[in-house]
């Protein structure tokens, strides 16, 4: 019991130190939109809402649709659809490390006509930079809300031999549409008011949860969204949010692993 208390105290103290350090870094570091960005992050998306006649039309500029097996053929495309056609939502969890707690989490939206696209919240790196945990802690990177085709996002992860799970989420079309509008506002905001990425406090998972919390009272684990995004699937299953009849989480993983 004493050992557990000691570990908890150490963890709490470390969290305070990291938070204090992050406040200092965020105070002195100024994010920018004008840098020589890494391949695949040169552009940012813009979401435009049309008039409600008879329904709201969505126009996305700069949707990334790269074929990562051919890096000399970048493709940034438009995407147009009625807001009401957004009908399904999935959460993708891509494990890039032997540590199961580490993963990249992103969303996949589906339209009634079968088209799908994703939203991936990432560190935005300058050309030649690679992602490191240390630089993620010291706010070296800007943050990007990247809209891309599912072929792009999933293809990139499978090419890296990452283990990817795509979990269908229980949600009404109205909820999914409202969530997309929330993200759209944030995407457009970042185009003129950039923000810094942080490995713990502004990462792929807690930025998603932040928008979800505006629409839902679900109590998503702070520890998972901050320190262990690789446990996202298990957390969603325990919350009853994955659309499945599986009897345990191992069955869920086997059902929704990307093959």
Tab-separated table of C-alpha atoms in Angstrom:
chain	number	residue	atom	x	y	z
A	1	UNK	CA	0.000	0.000	0.000
A	2	UNK	CA	2.849	2.382	0.891
A	3	UNK	CA	4.515	1.635	-2.445
A	4	UNK	CA	1.308	2.409	-4.334
A	5	UNK	CA	0.952	5.707	-2.481
A	6	UNK	CA	4.567	6.578	-3.266
A	7	UNK	CA	4.043	5.852	-6.955
A	8	UNK	CA	0.893	7.985	-6.992
A	9	UNK	CA	2.679	10.872	-5.266
A	10	UNK	CA	5.581	10.650	-7.720
A	11	UNK	CA	3.176	10.546	-10.650
A	12	UNK	CA	1.260	13.546	-9.307
A	13	UNK	CA	4.474	15.484	-8.721
A	14	UNK	CA	5.756	14.680	-12.195
A	15	UNK	CA	2.453	15.824	-13.705
A	16	UNK	CA	2.734	19.164	-11.878
A	17	UNK	CA	6.311	19.646	-13.108
A	18	UNK	CA	5.335	18.833	-16.696
A	19	UNK	CA	2.349	21.182	-16.501
A	20	UNK	CA	4.480	24.013	-15.092
A	21	UNK	CA	7.146	23.481	-17.732
A	22	UNK	CA	4.482	23.442	-20.454
A	23	UNK	CA	3.013	26.749	-19.244
A	24	UNK	CA	6.452	28.366	-19.499
A	25	UNK	CA	7.077	26.934	-22.972
A	26	UNK	CA	3.661	28.009	-24.236
A	27	UNK	CA	4.271	31.512	-22.920
A	28	UNK	CA	7.577	32.051	-24.724
A	29	UNK	CA	6.984	30.025	-27.915
A	30	UNK	CA	4.946	31.649	-30.670
A	31	UNK	CA	3.214	29.303	-33.136
A	32	UNK	CA	3.191	30.143	-36.831
A	33	UNK	CA	1.447	29.130	-40.033
A	34	UNK	CA	4.353	30.321	-42.215
A	35	UNK	CA	7.095	27.710	-42.177
A	36	UNK	CA	8.645	25.324	-44.687
A	37	UNK	CA	6.401	22.403	-43.770
A	38	UNK	CA	7.055	18.688	-44.020
A	39	UNK	CA	5.768	16.735	-47.027
A	40	UNK	CA	2.057	16.067	-46.572
A	41	UNK	CA	1.592	18.965	-44.159
A	42	UNK	CA	2.247	21.881	-46.508
A	43	UNK	CA	-1.425	22.793	-46.772
A	44	UNK	CA	-4.288	23.095	-44.325
A	45	UNK	CA	-7.933	22.388	-44.975
A	46	UNK	CA	-10.654	25.018	-45.113
A	47	UNK	CA	-14.297	24.113	-44.443
A	48	UNK	CA	-16.973	26.346	-45.965
A	49	UNK	CA	-20.686	26.117	-45.193
A	50	UNK	CA	-23.125	26.982	-47.954
A	51	UNK	CA	-26.546	28.504	-47.475
A	52	UNK	CA	-29.386	26.405	-46.110
A	53	UNK	CA	-31.340	26.187	-49.377
A	54	UNK	CA	-32.806	23.608	-48.924
A	55	UNK	CA	-29.976	22.219	-46.757
A	56	UNK	CA	-26.473	23.120	-45.652
A	57	UNK	CA	-23.788	22.206	-48.174
A	58	UNK	CA	-20.226	21.537	-47.024
A	59	UNK	CA	-17.202	22.389	-49.140
A	60	UNK	CA	-13.761	21.198	-48.030
A	61	UNK	CA	-10.690	22.685	-49.685
A	62	UNK	CA	-7.339	20.874	-49.491
A	63	UNK	CA	-8.477	17.411	-48.512
A	64	UNK	CA	-5.279	15.357	-48.641
A	65	UNK	CA	-5.467	12.252	-50.818
A	66	UNK	CA	-1.910	10.976	-51.131
A	67	UNK	CA	-0.807	7.594	-52.403
A	68	UNK	CA	2.045	7.015	-49.968
A	69	UNK	CA	3.596	4.358	-52.176
A	70	UNK	CA	4.288	7.126	-54.713
A	71	UNK	CA	5.662	10.130	-52.826
A	72	UNK	CA	6.190	12.126	-56.013
A	73	UNK	CA	2.430	12.403	-56.609
A	74	UNK	CA	0.900	14.654	-53.940
A	75	UNK	CA	-2.835	15.239	-54.268
A	76	UNK	CA	-4.911	17.903	-52.532
A	77	UNK	CA	-8.557	17.728	-53.555
A	78	UNK	CA	-11.923	19.372	-52.867
A	79	UNK	CA	-14.786	17.493	-51.261
A	80	UNK	CA	-18.430	18.589	-51.405
A	81	UNK	CA	-21.439	17.058	-49.681
A	82	UNK	CA	-24.694	17.968	-47.895
A	83	UNK	CA	-24.238	18.149	-44.139
A	84	UNK	CA	-27.233	15.833	-43.718
A	85	UNK	CA	-25.383	13.055	-45.569
A	86	UNK	CA	-22.907	12.609	-42.697
A	87	UNK	CA	-24.258	9.433	-41.140
A	88	UNK	CA	-21.563	7.251	-39.558
A	89	UNK	CA	-18.538	7.744	-37.316
A	90	UNK	CA	-15.560	5.499	-36.609
A	91	UNK	CA	-12.575	5.861	-34.300
A	92	UNK	CA	-9.266	4.576	-35.649
A	93	UNK	CA	-6.477	3.598	-33.258
A	94	UNK	CA	-3.081	3.042	-34.874
A	95	UNK	CA	-0.428	1.386	-32.701
A	96	UNK	CA	3.041	2.464	-33.825
A	97	UNK	CA	5.033	1.119	-30.868
A	98	UNK	CA	5.547	-2.123	-28.981
A	99	UNK	CA	4.152	-0.240	-25.974
A	100	UNK	CA	0.424	-0.839	-26.299
A	101	UNK	CA	-0.417	2.427	-24.513
A	102	UNK	CA	1.112	4.453	-27.345
A	103	UNK	CA	-1.029	5.033	-30.429
A	104	UNK	CA	-2.355	7.648	-32.806
A	105	UNK	CA	-6.119	8.171	-32.669
A	106	UNK	CA	-8.164	9.728	-35.468
A	107	UNK	CA	-11.755	9.895	-36.707
A	108	UNK	CA	-13.407	8.603	-39.868
A	109	UNK	CA	-16.648	10.153	-41.142
A	110	UNK	CA	-18.923	8.332	-43.608
A	111	UNK	CA	-21.444	9.787	-46.057
A	112	UNK	CA	-24.678	8.180	-47.212
A	113	UNK	CA	-23.216	7.588	-50.673
A	114	UNK	CA	-20.361	5.497	-49.275
A	115	UNK	CA	-17.609	8.111	-49.389
A	116	UNK	CA	-15.410	8.350	-46.306
A	117	UNK	CA	-12.835	10.829	-45.066
A	118	UNK	CA	-10.857	11.253	-41.896
A	119	UNK	CA	-9.761	13.859	-39.389
A	120	UNK	CA	-6.292	13.408	-37.932
A	121	UNK	CA	-4.964	15.835	-35.306
A	122	UNK	CA	-1.182	15.828	-35.508
A	123	UNK	CA	2.033	17.645	-34.756
A	124	UNK	CA	2.858	19.864	-37.722
A	125	UNK	CA	6.564	19.549	-38.474
A	126	UNK	CA	8.969	21.566	-40.539
A	127	UNK	CA	10.702	19.972	-43.519
A	128	UNK	CA	13.333	17.513	-42.368
A	129	UNK	CA	11.954	17.229	-38.838
A	130	UNK	CA	10.906	13.896	-37.410
A	131	UNK	CA	8.585	13.430	-34.472
A	132	UNK	CA	10.175	12.740	-31.092
A	133	UNK	CA	8.594	12.341	-27.665
A	134	UNK	CA	10.978	14.900	-26.162
A	135	UNK	CA	10.133	17.545	-28.763
A	136	UNK	CA	6.453	16.751	-28.247
A	137	UNK	CA	6.892	17.553	-24.557
A	138	UNK	CA	8.682	20.838	-25.138
A	139	UNK	CA	6.147	22.188	-27.628
A	140	UNK	CA	8.498	22.225	-30.600
A	141	UNK	CA	5.698	21.574	-33.093
A	142	UNK	CA	2.604	23.400	-34.216
A	143	UNK	CA	-0.703	21.532	-34.326
A	144	UNK	CA	-2.621	20.623	-37.485
A	145	UNK	CA	-6.177	19.344	-37.916
A	146	UNK	CA	-5.715	17.331	-41.098
A	147	UNK	CA	-8.666	16.305	-43.274
A	148	UNK	CA	-7.746	13.447	-45.598
A	149	UNK	CA	-9.184	10.493	-47.463
A	150	UNK	CA	-9.329	7.212	-45.578
A	151	UNK	CA	-7.117	5.630	-48.253
A	152	UNK	CA	-4.506	8.246	-47.380
A	153	UNK	CA	-4.700	7.983	-43.584
A	154	UNK	CA	-5.035	4.208	-43.385
A	155	UNK	CA	-2.624	3.587	-46.250
A	156	UNK	CA	0.102	5.604	-44.547
A	157	UNK	CA	-0.242	3.607	-41.320
A	158	UNK	CA	-0.338	0.195	-42.980
A	159	UNK	CA	2.703	1.120	-45.077
A	160	UNK	CA	4.522	1.771	-41.791
A	161	UNK	CA	3.383	-1.690	-40.607
A	162	UNK	CA	1.366	-0.192	-37.771
A	163	UNK	CA	-1.456	-2.214	-36.224
A	164	UNK	CA	-4.704	-0.373	-36.875
A	165	UNK	CA	-8.170	-0.883	-35.394
A	166	UNK	CA	-11.226	0.916	-36.773
A	167	UNK	CA	-14.126	0.937	-34.307
A	168	UNK	CA	-17.682	1.883	-35.404
A	169	UNK	CA	-19.264	4.263	-32.910
A	170	UNK	CA	-22.858	4.341	-31.692
A	171	UNK	CA	-24.011	7.824	-32.651
A	172	UNK	CA	-26.963	9.437	-34.387
A	173	UNK	CA	-26.470	11.285	-37.685
A	174	UNK	CA	-27.495	14.509	-35.933
A	175	UNK	CA	-24.756	14.055	-33.333
A	176	UNK	CA	-22.146	13.265	-35.999
A	177	UNK	CA	-23.124	16.346	-38.000
A	178	UNK	CA	-22.886	18.584	-34.932
A	179	UNK	CA	-19.492	17.104	-34.070
A	180	UNK	CA	-18.203	17.740	-37.581
A	181	UNK	CA	-19.339	21.365	-37.397
A	182	UNK	CA	-17.449	21.771	-34.118
A	183	UNK	CA	-14.297	20.434	-35.722
A	184	UNK	CA	-14.851	22.604	-38.799
A	185	UNK	CA	-14.847	25.737	-36.662
A	186	UNK	CA	-11.587	24.658	-35.032
A	187	UNK	CA	-9.989	23.819	-38.390
A	188	UNK	CA	-10.796	27.266	-39.763
A	189	UNK	CA	-9.683	28.965	-36.544
A	190	UNK	CA	-6.238	27.345	-36.680
A	191	UNK	CA	-5.685	28.760	-40.167
A	192	UNK	CA	-5.352	32.263	-38.713
A	193	UNK	CA	-4.689	31.519	-35.020
A	194	UNK	CA	-2.190	28.629	-34.889
A	195	UNK	CA	-1.592	26.636	-31.719
A	196	UNK	CA	1.226	24.492	-30.403
A	197	UNK	CA	1.056	20.722	-30.105
A	198	UNK	CA	1.884	19.012	-26.799
A	199	UNK	CA	2.432	15.300	-26.309
A	200	UNK	CA	0.224	15.189	-23.204
A	201	UNK	CA	-1.947	18.279	-23.036
A	202	UNK	CA	-2.729	18.975	-26.721
A	203	UNK	CA	-2.545	15.664	-28.499
A	204	UNK	CA	-4.534	13.656	-31.026
A	205	UNK	CA	-6.850	12.166	-28.421
A	206	UNK	CA	-7.661	14.896	-25.930
A	207	UNK	CA	-8.337	17.372	-28.732
A	208	UNK	CA	-11.021	14.997	-30.017
A	209	UNK	CA	-12.415	14.527	-26.511
A	210	UNK	CA	-12.526	18.307	-26.056
A	211	UNK	CA	-14.973	18.654	-28.955
A	212	UNK	CA	-16.956	15.563	-27.935
A	213	UNK	CA	-17.418	17.002	-24.440
A	214	UNK	CA	-19.251	19.981	-25.913
A	215	UNK	CA	-21.987	17.612	-27.092
A	216	UNK	CA	-21.927	14.776	-24.576
A	217	UNK	CA	-21.808	14.089	-20.854
A	218	UNK	CA	-19.696	10.950	-21.313
A	219	UNK	CA	-16.859	10.892	-18.794
A	220	UNK	CA	-13.878	9.864	-20.898
A	221	UNK	CA	-10.804	8.826	-18.895
A	222	UNK	CA	-8.365	11.720	-18.415
A	223	UNK	CA	-5.468	9.296	-17.979
A	224	UNK	CA	-6.207	7.542	-21.279
A	225	UNK	CA	-6.630	10.693	-23.353
A	226	UNK	CA	-3.499	12.254	-21.830
A	227	UNK	CA	-1.003	9.455	-21.292
A	228	UNK	CA	-2.351	6.246	-22.869
A	229	UNK	CA	-4.249	6.844	-26.134
A	230	UNK	CA	-3.499	3.239	-27.090
A	231	UNK	CA	-6.187	2.219	-24.588
A	232	UNK	CA	-8.841	4.213	-26.446
A	233	UNK	CA	-10.543	1.142	-27.907
A	234	UNK	CA	-10.846	-0.578	-24.541
A	235	UNK	CA	-12.161	2.626	-22.967
A	236	UNK	CA	-14.793	3.099	-25.676
A	237	UNK	CA	-15.888	-0.527	-25.278
A	238	UNK	CA	-16.277	-0.171	-21.511
A	239	UNK	CA	-18.331	2.972	-22.073
A	240	UNK	CA	-20.640	1.063	-24.426
A	241	UNK	CA	-19.846	3.329	-27.378
A	242	UNK	CA	-18.605	0.735	-29.887
A	243	UNK	CA	-21.301	-0.678	-32.153
A	244	UNK	CA	-20.706	-4.396	-31.617
A	245	UNK	CA	-22.265	-7.545	-30.182
A	246	UNK	CA	-18.892	-8.936	-29.090
A	247	UNK	CA	-18.778	-10.431	-25.605
A	248	UNK	CA	-15.363	-9.081	-24.619
A	249	UNK	CA	-12.767	-6.609	-25.842
A	250	UNK	CA	-10.503	-9.272	-27.360
A	251	UNK	CA	-13.373	-10.215	-29.673
A	252	UNK	CA	-13.845	-6.531	-30.493
A	253	UNK	CA	-10.180	-6.189	-31.470
A	254	UNK	CA	-10.356	-9.283	-33.672
A	255	UNK	CA	-13.526	-7.962	-35.284
A	256	UNK	CA	-12.226	-4.505	-36.149
A	257	UNK	CA	-8.518	-4.949	-36.828
A	258	UNK	CA	-7.543	-3.589	-40.245
A	259	UNK	CA	-6.412	-6.438	-42.471
